[in-house]
Short mmCIF file of C-alpha atoms and ligand atoms in Angstrom, two decimals:
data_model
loop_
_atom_site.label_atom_id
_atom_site.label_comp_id
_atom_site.label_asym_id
_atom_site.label_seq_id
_atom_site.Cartn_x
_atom_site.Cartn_y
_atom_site.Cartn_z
CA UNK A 873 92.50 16.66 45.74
CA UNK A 874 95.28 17.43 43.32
CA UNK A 875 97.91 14.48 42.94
CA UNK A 876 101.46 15.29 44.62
CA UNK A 877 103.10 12.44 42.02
CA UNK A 878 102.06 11.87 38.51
CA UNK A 879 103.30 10.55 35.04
CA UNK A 880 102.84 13.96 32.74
CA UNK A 881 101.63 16.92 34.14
CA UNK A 882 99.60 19.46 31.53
CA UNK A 883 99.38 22.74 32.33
CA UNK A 884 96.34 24.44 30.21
CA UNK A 885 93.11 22.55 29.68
CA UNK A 886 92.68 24.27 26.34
CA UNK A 887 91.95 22.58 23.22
CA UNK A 888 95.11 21.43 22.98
CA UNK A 889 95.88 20.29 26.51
CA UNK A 890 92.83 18.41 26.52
CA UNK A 891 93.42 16.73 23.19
CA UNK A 892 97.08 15.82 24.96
CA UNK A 893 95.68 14.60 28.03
CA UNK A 894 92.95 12.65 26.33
CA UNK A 895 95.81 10.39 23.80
CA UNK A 896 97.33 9.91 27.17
CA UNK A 897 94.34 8.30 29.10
CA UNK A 898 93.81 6.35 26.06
CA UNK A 899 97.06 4.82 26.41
CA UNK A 900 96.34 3.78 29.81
CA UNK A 901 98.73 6.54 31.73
CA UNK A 902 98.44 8.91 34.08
CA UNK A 903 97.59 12.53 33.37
CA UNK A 904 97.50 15.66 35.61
CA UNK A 905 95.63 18.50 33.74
CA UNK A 906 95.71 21.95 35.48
CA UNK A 907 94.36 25.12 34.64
CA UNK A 908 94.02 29.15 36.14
CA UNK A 909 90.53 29.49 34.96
CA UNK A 910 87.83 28.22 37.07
CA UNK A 911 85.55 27.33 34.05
CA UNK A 912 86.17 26.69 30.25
CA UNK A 913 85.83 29.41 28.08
CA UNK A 914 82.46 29.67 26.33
CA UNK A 915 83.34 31.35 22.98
CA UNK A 916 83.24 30.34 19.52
CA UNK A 917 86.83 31.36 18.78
CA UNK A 918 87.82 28.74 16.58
CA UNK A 919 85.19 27.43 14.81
CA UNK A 920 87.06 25.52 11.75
CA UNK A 921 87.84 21.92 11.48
CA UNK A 922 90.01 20.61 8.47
CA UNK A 923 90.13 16.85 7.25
CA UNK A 924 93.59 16.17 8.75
CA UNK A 925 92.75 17.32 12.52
CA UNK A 926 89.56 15.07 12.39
CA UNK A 927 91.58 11.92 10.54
CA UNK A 928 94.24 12.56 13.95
CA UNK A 929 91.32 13.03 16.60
CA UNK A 930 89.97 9.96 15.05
CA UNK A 931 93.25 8.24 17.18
CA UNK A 932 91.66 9.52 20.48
CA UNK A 933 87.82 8.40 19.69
CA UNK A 934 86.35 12.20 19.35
CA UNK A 935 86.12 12.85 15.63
CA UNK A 936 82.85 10.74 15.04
CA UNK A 937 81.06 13.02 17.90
CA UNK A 938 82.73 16.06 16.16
CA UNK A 939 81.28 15.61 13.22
CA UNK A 940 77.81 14.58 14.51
CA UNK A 941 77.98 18.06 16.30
CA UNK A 942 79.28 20.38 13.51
CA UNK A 943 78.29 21.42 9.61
CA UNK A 944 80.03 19.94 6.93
CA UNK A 945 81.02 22.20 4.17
CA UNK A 946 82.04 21.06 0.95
CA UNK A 947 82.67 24.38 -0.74
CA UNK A 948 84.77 26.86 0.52
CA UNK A 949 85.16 29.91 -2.34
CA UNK A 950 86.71 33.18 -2.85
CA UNK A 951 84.00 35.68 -4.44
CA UNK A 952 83.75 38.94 -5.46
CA UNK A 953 80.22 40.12 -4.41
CA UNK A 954 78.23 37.23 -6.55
CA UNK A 955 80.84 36.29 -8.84
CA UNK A 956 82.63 33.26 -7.50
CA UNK A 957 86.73 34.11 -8.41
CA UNK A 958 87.76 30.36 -6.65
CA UNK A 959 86.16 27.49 -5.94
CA UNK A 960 87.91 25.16 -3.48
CA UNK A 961 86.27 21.48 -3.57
CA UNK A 962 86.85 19.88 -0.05
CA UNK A 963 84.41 17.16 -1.39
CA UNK A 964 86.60 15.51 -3.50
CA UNK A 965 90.05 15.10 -1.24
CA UNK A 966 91.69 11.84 -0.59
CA UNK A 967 90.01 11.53 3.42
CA UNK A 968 87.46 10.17 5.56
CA UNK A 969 86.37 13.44 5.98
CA UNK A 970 85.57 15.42 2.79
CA UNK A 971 84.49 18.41 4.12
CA UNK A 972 85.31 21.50 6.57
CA UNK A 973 83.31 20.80 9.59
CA UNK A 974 82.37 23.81 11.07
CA UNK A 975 82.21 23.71 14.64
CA UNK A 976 82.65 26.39 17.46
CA UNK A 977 85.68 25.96 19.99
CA UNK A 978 83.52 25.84 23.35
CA UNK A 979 81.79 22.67 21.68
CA UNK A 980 84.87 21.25 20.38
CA UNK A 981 86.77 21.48 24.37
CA UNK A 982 83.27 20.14 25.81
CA UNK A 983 83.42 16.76 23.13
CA UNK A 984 86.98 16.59 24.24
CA UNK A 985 86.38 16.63 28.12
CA UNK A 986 83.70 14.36 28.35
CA UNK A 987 85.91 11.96 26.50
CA UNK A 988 89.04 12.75 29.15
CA UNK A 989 86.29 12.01 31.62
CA UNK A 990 85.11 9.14 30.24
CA UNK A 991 88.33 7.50 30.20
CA UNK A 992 88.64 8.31 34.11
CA UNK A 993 90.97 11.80 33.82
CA UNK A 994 89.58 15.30 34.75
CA UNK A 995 90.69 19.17 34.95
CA UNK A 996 91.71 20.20 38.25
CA UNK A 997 90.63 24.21 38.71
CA UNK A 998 91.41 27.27 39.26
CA UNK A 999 95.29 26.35 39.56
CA UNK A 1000 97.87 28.87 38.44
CA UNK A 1001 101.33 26.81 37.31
CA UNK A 1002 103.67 29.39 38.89
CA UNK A 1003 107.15 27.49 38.28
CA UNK A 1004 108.60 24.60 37.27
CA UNK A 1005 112.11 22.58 37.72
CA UNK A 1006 113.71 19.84 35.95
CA UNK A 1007 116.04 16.94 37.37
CA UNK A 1008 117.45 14.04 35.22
CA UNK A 1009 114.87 11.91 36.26
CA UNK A 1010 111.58 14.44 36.71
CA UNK A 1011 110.12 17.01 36.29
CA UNK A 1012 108.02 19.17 38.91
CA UNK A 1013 105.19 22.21 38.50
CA UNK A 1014 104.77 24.33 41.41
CA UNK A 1015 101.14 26.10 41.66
CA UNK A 1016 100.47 28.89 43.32
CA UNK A 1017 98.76 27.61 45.97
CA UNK A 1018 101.65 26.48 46.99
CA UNK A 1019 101.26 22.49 46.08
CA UNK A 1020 103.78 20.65 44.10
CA UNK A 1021 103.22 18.04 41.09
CA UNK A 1022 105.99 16.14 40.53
CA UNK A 1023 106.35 14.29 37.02
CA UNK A 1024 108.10 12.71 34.51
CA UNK A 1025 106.74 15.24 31.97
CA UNK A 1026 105.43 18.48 31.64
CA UNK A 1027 103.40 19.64 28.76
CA UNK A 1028 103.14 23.32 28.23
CA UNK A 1029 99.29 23.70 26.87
CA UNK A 1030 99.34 27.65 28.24
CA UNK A 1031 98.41 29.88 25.10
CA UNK A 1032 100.45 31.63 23.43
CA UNK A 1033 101.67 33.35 27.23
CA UNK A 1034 102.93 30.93 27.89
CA UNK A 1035 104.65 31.02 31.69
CA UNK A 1036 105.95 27.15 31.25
CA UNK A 1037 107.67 28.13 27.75
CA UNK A 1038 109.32 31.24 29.44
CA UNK A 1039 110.58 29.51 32.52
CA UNK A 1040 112.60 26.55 30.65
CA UNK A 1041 113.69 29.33 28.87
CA UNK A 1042 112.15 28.44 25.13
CA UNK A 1043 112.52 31.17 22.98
CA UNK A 1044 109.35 32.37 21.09
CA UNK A 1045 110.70 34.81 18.52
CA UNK A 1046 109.50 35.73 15.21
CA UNK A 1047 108.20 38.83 12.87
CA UNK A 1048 105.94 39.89 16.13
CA UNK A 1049 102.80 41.47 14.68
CA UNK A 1050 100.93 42.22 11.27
CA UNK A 1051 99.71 45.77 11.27
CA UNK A 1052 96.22 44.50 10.68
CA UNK A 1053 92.91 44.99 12.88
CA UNK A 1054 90.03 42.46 12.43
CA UNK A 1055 86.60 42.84 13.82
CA UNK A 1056 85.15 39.50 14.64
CA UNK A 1057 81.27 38.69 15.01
CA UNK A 1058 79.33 35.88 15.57
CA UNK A 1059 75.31 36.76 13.69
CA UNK A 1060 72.24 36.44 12.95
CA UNK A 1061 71.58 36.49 9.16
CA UNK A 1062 68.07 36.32 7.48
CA UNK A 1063 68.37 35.87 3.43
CA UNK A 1064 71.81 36.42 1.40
CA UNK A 1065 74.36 33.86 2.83
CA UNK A 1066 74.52 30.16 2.26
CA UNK A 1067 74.57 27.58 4.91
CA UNK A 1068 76.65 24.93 2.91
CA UNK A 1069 79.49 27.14 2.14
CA UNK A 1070 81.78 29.28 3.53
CA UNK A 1071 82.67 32.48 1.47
CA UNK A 1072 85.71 34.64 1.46
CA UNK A 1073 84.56 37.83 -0.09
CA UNK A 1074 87.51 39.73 -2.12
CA UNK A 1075 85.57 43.10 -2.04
CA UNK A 1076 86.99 46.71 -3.02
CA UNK A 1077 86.07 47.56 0.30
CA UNK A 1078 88.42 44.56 1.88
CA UNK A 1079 87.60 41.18 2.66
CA UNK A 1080 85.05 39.36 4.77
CA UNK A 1081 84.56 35.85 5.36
CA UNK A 1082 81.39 34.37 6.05
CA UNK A 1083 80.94 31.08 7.58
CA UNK A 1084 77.90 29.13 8.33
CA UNK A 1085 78.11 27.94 12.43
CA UNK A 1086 75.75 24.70 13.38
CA UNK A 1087 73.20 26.65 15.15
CA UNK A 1088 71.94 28.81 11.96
CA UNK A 1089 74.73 31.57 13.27
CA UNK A 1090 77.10 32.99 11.22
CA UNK A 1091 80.43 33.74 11.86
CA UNK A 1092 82.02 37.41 9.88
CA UNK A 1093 85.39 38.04 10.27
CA UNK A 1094 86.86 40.99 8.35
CA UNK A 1095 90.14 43.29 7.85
CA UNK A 1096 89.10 46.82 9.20
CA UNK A 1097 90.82 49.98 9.83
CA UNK A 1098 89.66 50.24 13.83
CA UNK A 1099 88.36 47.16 15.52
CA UNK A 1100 85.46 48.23 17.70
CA UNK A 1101 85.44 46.40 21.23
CA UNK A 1102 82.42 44.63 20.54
CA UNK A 1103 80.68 44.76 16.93
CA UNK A 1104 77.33 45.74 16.97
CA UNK A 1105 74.16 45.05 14.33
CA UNK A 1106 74.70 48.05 12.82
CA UNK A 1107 78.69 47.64 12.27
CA UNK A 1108 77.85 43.69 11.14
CA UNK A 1109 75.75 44.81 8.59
CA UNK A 1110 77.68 47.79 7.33
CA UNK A 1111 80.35 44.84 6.49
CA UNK A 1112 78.12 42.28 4.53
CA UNK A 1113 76.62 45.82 2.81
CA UNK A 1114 79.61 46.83 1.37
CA UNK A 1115 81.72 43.69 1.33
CA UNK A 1116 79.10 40.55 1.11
CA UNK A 1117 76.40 39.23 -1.54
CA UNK A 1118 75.01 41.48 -4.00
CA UNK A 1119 71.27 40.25 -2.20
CA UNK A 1120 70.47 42.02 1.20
CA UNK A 1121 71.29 39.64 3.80
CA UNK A 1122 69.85 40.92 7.39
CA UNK A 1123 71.45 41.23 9.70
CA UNK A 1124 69.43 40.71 12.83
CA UNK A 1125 71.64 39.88 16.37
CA UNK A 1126 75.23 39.71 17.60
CA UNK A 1127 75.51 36.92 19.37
CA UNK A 1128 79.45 37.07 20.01
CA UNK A 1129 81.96 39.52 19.04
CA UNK A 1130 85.28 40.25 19.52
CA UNK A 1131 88.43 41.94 17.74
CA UNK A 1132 92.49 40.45 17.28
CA UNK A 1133 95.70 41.34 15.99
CA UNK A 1134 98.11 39.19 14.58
CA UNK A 1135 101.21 37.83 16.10
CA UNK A 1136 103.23 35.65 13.71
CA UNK A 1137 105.66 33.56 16.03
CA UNK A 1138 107.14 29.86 16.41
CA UNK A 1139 108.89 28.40 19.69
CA UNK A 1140 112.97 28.12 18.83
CA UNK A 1141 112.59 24.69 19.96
CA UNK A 1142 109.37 22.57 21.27
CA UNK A 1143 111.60 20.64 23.87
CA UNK A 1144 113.54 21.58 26.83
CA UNK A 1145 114.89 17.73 27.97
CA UNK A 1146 111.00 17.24 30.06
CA UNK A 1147 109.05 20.00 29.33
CA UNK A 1148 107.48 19.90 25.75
CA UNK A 1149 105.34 22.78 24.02
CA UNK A 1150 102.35 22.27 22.05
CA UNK A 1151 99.73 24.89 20.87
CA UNK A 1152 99.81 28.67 21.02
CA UNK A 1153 102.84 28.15 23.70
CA UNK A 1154 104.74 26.94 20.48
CA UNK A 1155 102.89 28.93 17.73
CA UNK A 1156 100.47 31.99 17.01
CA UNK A 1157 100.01 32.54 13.06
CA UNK A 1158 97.26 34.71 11.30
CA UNK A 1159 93.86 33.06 11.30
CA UNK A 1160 93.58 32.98 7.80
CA UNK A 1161 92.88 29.55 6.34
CA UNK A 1162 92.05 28.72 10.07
CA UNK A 1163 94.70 26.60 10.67
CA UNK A 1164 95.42 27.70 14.50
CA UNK A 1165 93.83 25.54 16.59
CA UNK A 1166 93.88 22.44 14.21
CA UNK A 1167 97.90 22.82 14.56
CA UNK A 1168 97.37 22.41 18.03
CA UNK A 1169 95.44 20.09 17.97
CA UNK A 1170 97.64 17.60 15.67
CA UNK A 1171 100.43 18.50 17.84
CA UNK A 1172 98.41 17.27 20.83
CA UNK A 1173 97.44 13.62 19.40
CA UNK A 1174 101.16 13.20 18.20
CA UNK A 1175 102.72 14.41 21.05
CA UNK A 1176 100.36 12.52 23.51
CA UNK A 1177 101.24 9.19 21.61
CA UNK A 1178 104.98 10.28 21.58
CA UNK A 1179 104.66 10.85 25.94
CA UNK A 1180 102.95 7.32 25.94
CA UNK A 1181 105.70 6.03 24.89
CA UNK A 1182 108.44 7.80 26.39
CA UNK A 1183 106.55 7.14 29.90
CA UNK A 1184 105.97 3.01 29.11
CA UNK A 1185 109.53 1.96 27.46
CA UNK A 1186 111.89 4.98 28.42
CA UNK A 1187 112.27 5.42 24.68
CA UNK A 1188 112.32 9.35 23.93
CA UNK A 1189 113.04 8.89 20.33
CA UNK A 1190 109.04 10.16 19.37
CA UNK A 1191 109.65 13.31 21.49
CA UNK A 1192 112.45 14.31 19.34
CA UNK A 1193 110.57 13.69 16.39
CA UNK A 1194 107.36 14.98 17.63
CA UNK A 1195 109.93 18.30 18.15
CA UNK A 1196 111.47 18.54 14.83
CA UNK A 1197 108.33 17.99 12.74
CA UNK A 1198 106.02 19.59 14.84
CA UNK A 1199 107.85 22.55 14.46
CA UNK A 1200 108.60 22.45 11.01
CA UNK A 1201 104.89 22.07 10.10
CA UNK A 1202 104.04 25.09 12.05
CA UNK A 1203 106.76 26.90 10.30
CA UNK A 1204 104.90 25.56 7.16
CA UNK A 1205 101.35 26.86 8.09
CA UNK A 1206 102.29 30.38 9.52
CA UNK A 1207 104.33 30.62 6.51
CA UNK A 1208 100.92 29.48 4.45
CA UNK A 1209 98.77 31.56 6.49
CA UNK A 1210 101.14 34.92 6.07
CA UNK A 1211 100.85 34.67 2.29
CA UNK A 1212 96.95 33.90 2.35
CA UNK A 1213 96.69 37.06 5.00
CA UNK A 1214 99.37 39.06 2.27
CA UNK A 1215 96.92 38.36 -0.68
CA UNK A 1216 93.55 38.84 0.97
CA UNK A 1217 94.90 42.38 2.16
CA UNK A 1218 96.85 44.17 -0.46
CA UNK A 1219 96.42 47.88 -0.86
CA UNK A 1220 92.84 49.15 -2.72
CA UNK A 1221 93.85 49.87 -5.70
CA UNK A 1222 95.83 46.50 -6.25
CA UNK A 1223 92.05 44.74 -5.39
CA UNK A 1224 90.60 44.45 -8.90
CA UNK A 1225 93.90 43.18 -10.84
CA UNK A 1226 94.61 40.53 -8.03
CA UNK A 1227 90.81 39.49 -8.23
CA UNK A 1228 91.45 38.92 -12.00
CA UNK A 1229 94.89 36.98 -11.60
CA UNK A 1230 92.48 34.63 -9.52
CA UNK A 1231 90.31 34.22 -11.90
CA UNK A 1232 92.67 33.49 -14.38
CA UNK A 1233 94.62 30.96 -11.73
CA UNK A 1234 91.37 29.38 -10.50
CA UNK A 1235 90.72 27.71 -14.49
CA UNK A 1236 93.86 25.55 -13.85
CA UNK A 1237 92.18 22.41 -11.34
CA UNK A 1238 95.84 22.15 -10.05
CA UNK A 1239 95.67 24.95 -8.45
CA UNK A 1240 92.64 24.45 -6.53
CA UNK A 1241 93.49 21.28 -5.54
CA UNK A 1242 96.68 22.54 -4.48
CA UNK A 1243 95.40 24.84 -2.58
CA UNK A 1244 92.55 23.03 -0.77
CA UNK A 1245 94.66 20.64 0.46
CA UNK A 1246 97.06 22.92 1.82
CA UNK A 1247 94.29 24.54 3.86
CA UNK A 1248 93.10 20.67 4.59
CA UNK A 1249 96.93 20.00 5.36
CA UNK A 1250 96.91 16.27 3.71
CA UNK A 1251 98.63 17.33 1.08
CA UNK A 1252 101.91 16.55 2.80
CA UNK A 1253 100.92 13.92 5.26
C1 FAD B 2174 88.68 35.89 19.83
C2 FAD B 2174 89.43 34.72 19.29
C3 FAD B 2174 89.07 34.20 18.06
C4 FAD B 2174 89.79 33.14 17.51
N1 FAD B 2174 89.42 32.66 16.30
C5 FAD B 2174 90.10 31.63 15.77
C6 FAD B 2174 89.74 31.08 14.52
O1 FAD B 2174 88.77 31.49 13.88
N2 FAD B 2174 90.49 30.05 14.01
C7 FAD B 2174 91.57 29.53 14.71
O2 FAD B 2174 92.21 28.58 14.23
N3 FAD B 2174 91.93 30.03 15.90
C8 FAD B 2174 91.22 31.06 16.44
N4 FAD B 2174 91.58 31.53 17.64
C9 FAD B 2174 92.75 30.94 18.28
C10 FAD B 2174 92.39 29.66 18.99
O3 FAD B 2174 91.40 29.99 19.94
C11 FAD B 2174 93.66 29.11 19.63
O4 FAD B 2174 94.56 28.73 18.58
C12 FAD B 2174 93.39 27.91 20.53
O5 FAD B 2174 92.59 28.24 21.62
C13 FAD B 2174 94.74 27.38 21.05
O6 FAD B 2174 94.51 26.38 21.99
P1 FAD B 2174 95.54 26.11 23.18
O7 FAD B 2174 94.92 25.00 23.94
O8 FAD B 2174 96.90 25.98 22.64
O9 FAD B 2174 95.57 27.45 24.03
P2 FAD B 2174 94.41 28.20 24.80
O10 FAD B 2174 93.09 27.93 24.20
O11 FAD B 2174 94.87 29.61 24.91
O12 FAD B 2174 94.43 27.51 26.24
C14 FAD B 2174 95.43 27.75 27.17
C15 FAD B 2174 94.89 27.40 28.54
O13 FAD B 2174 95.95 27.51 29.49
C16 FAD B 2174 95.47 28.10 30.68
N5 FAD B 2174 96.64 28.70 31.35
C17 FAD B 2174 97.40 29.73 30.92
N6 FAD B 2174 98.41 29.97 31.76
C18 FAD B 2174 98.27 29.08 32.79
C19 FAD B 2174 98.99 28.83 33.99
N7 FAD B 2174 100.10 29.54 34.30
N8 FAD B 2174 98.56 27.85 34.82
C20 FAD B 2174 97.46 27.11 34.50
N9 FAD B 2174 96.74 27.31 33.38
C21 FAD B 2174 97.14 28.27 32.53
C22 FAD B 2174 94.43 29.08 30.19
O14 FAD B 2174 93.50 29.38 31.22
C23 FAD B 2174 93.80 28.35 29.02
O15 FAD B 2174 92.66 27.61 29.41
C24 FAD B 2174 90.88 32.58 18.21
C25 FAD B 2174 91.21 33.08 19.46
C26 FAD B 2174 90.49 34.13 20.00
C27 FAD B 2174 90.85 34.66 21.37
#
């Protein structure tokens, strides 16, 4: 049975709105997390962790099983077929957590609702959030089925869709989208590719990353000219031929694929006086660096905290903040992850002197350091 009265209602039992609801059950209040699908998603999608999401998700007990479940990867490098043009050291950062930790998304919601359900909470499915209205004391979501939540608070954890965002009548502008295709494909590799790195090949024919996934998998994603629907063997090993290591790496099954474009947006604001955004309803960048879902998912430990609050002492002062910051650090990473998407896709015949600028750049420590912990995001913290 779905609660008629509750303390914050979240509507999307996502990464994000899990990750919300789960920093609220920590805190002791209740939490009523709906969501239109009947079951989660089982894709990979994001499969990147950085240092700062894990030292947040440490706040809401999951980042010990994260890591337990996922690789860690100390070396993430640029390359040029063999030749290695930067060398990012995640091993030597200022964290707990040293290292990328490689981990696909399904896994990553599944750690994050067995801990909602440990601490008593759940998801309550297939429930469409079809409208929602705001008094000065409440809040209240209206599903389609015709039932009525009423609230203090409601998060809007819908994707970057968002219906919540549109009703209270949030603005989601921005440069719309990057004329770029990527093909996206989850493999099986035998020989060529490393398991303790992930590689971002700079190759004349475009880029390709490869990234090593905790089953033996490995994860391509590369700029093309036309996405297919679904990447096949052949098409997977056309890309590490002309893009990847100079040795033959085999491909030898797809396991997942998929293709994206990129939508480069931020919400105007993340608050409308009870209904807060967090996620891809308040920002969709390039997936370059990988920074998407670990956005969301430091918005969803600080703005759970900030809700705590508001709910226990009346004190909204942490929303506002949450709102300001949170927003400015997404404007910060899509920013980050528009120049990294700029550089890894200029024109052909620009590839070989940018590869040697890199080169050159890559000699001065600073600027790897720099660099890896902007991708780690504790530089700023
Ligand atoms: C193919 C693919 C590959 C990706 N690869 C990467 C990657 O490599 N790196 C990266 O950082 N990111 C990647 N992403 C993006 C990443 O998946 C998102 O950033 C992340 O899922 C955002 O989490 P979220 O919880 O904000 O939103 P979502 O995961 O979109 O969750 C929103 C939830 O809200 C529910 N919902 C929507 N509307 C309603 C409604 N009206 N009522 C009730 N429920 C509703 C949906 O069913 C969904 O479960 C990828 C995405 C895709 C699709």
């Amino acid at each position: 049975m779905i609660p008629k009265q509750t303390e914050v209602v979240v509507v999307g039992a996502g990464p994000v709105g899990l990750a919300v609801a789960v920093s609220l059950a920590e805190a002791g209040r209740q939490v009523t997390v709906v969501d239109r699908q009947s079951a989660g998603a089982n894709t990979s999608r994001a499969a990147v962790m950085h240092p700062r999401t894990l030292e947040l998700l440490e706040r809401i007990g999951v980042s010990k099983r994260l890591t337990e479940l996922g690789i860690h990867v100390e070396q993430f490098s640029v390359a040029d077929g063999n030749r290695t043009l930067v060398p990012l050291r995640f091993d030597r950062l200022p964290t707990a957590y040293p290292y990328v930790l490689m981990i696909p998304q399904n896994v990553t919601e599944q750690v994050l609702l067995e801990r909602l359900t440990e601490l008593g909470g759940s998801v309550h499915r297939p429930y469409v959030a079809a409208g929602v209205r705001q008094s000065a004391d409440g809040a209240e979501v209206t599903l389609e089925s015709g039932e009525v939540i009423k609230a203090q608070y409601v998060v809007a954890a819908d994707g970057m869709h968002s219906k919540i965002r549109d009703l209270a009548g949030l603005g989601f502008s921005g440069d719309g989208t990057l004329p770029l295709n990527f093909t996206l494909a989850d493999v099986k590799v035998e020989g060529g590719l490393p398991k303790e790195e992930v590689l971002l090949y700079f190759s004349k024919a475009g880029i390709l990353v490869a990234a090593p996934l905790p089953d033996g998998n490995y994860r391509l994603v590369a700029e093309v000219e036309e996405a297919p629907e679904k990447p096949d063997v052949a098409y997977a090993q056309q890309l590490l031929d002309t893009r990847g290591p100079k040795e033959r790496a085999r491909v030898t099954e797809v396991i997942w694929g998929s293709r994206f474009r990129i939508h480069e947006r931020v919400a105007d604001r993340y608050r409308e006086r009870r209904i807060l955004l967090a996620g891809d309803a308040a920002h969709t960048h390039s997936p370059a660096g990988g920074q998407g879902m670990n956005l969301g998912l430091r918005d969803a430990v600080v703005l759970g905290e900030a809700l705590a609050t508001a709910v226990e002492t009346g004190d909204e002062s942490k929303l506002d903040e949450y709102a300001t910051a949170g927003r400015a650090e997404a404007v910060r990473v899509v920013a980050l992850a528009h120049r990294l998407t700029r550089l890894a896709t200029v024109p052909a015949a620009v590839r070989p002197a940018r590869n040697a600028a890199l080169r050159l750049l890559a000699k001065l420590p600073r600027f790897r350091r720099g660099l890896a912990e902007q991708l780690a995001a504790i530089g700023h913290r």
